[in-house]
PDB file of C-alpha atoms in Angstrom:
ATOM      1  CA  UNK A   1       0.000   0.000   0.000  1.00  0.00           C
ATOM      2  CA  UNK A   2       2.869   2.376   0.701  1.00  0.00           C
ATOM      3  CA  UNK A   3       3.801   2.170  -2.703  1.00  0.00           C
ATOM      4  CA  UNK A   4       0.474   3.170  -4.018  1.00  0.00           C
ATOM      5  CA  UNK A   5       0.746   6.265  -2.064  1.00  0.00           C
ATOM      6  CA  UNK A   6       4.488   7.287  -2.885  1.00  0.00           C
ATOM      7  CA  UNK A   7       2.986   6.825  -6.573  1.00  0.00           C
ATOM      8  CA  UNK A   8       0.253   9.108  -5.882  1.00  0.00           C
ATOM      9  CA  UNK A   9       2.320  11.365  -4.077  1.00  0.00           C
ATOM     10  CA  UNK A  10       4.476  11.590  -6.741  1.00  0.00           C
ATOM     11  CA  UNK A  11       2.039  12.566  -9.277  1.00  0.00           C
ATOM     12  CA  UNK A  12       1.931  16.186 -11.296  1.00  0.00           C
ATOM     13  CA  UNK A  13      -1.615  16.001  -9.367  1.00  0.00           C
ATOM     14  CA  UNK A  14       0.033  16.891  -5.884  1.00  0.00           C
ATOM     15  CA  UNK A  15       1.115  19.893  -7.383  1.00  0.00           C
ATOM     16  CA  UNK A  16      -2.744  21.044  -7.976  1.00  0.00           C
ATOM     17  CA  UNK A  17      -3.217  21.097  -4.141  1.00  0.00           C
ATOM     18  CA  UNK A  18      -2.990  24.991  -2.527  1.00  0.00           C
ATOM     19  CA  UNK A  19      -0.215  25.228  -0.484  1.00  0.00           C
ATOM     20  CA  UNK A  20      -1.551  26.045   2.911  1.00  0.00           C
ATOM     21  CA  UNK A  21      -1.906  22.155   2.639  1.00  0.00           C
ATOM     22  CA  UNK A  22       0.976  19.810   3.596  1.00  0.00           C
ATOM     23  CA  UNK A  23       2.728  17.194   2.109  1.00  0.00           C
ATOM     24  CA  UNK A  24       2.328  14.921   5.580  1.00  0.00           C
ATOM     25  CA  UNK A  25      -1.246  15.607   5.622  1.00  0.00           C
ATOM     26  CA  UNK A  26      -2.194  15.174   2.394  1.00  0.00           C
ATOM     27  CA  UNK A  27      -0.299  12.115   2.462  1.00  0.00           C
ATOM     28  CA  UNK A  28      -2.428  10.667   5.540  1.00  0.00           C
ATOM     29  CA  UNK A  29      -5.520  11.492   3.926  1.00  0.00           C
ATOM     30  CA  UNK A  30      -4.883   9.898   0.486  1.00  0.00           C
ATOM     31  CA  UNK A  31      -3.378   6.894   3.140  1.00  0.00           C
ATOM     32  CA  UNK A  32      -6.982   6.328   4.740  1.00  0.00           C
ATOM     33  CA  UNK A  33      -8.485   6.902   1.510  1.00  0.00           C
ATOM     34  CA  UNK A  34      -6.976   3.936   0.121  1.00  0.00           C
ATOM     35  CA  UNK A  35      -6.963   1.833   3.344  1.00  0.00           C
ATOM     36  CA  UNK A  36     -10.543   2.281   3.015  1.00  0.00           C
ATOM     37  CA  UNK A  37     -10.944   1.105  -0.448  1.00  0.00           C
ATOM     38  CA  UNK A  38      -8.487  -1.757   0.444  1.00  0.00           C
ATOM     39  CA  UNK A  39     -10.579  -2.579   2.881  1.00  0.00           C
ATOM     40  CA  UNK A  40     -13.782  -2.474   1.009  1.00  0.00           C
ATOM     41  CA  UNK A  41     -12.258  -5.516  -1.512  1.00  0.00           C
ATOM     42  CA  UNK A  42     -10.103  -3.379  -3.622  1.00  0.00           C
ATOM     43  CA  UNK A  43      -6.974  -4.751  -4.250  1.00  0.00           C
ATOM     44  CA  UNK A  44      -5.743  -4.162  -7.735  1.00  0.00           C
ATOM     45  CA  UNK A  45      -2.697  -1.287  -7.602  1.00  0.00           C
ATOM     46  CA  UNK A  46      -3.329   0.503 -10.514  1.00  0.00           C
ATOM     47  CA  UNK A  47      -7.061   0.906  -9.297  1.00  0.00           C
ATOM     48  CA  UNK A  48      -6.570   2.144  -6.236  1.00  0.00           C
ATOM     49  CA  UNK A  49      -4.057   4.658  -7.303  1.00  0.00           C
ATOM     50  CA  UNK A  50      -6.295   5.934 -10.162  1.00  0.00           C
ATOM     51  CA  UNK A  51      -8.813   6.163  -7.171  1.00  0.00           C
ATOM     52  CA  UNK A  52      -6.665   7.714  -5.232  1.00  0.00           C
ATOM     53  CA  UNK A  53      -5.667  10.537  -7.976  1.00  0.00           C
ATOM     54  CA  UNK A  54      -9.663  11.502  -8.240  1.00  0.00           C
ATOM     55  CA  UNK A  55      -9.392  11.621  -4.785  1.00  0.00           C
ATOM     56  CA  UNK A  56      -6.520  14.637  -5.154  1.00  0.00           C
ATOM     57  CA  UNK A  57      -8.482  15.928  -7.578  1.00  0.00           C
ATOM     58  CA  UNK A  58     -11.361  16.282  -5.317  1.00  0.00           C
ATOM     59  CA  UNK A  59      -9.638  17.629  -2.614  1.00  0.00           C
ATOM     60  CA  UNK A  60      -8.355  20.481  -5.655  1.00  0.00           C
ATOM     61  CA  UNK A  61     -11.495  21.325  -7.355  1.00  0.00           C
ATOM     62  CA  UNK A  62     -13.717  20.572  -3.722  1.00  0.00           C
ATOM     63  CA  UNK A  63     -17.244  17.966  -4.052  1.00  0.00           C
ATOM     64  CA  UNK A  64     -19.118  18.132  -7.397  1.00  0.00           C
ATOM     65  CA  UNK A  65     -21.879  20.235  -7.187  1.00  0.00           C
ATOM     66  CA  UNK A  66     -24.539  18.076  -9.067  1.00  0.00           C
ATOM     67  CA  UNK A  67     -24.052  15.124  -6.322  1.00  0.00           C
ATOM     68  CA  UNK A  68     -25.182  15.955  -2.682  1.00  0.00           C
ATOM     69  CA  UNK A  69     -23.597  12.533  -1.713  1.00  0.00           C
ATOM     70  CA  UNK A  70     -27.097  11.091  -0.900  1.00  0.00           C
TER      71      UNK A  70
END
């Protein structure tokens, strides 16, 4: 799993995040994340890190509007 998350934390994505953010927090977030996808039956790698890029991208652009998570 710790690989997953070096490979997401090395991503151009990271970038996208504002500064006031950091790097050890992000990193703990995107590390539940996945543990909870991993968790849930998820296993394949390249899965869970494509989750876990949407997942920086959500955390960029904030929850999608048209959802209310209902």
């Amino acid at each position: 799993m710790e690989e997953i998350i070096d490979r997401i934390m090395n991503s151009e994505e990271i970038n996208l995040l504002p500064d006031n953010q950091s790097r050890i927090e992000i990193k703990a977030k995107i590390g539940s994340y996945i543990a909870t996808l991993s968790s849930a039956g998820q296993r394949d790698p390249d899965r869970l890190t494509e989750y876990g890029l949407a997942y920086v991208r959500e955390l960029h652009r904030g929850p999608d509007r048209r959802y209310t998570g209902c």
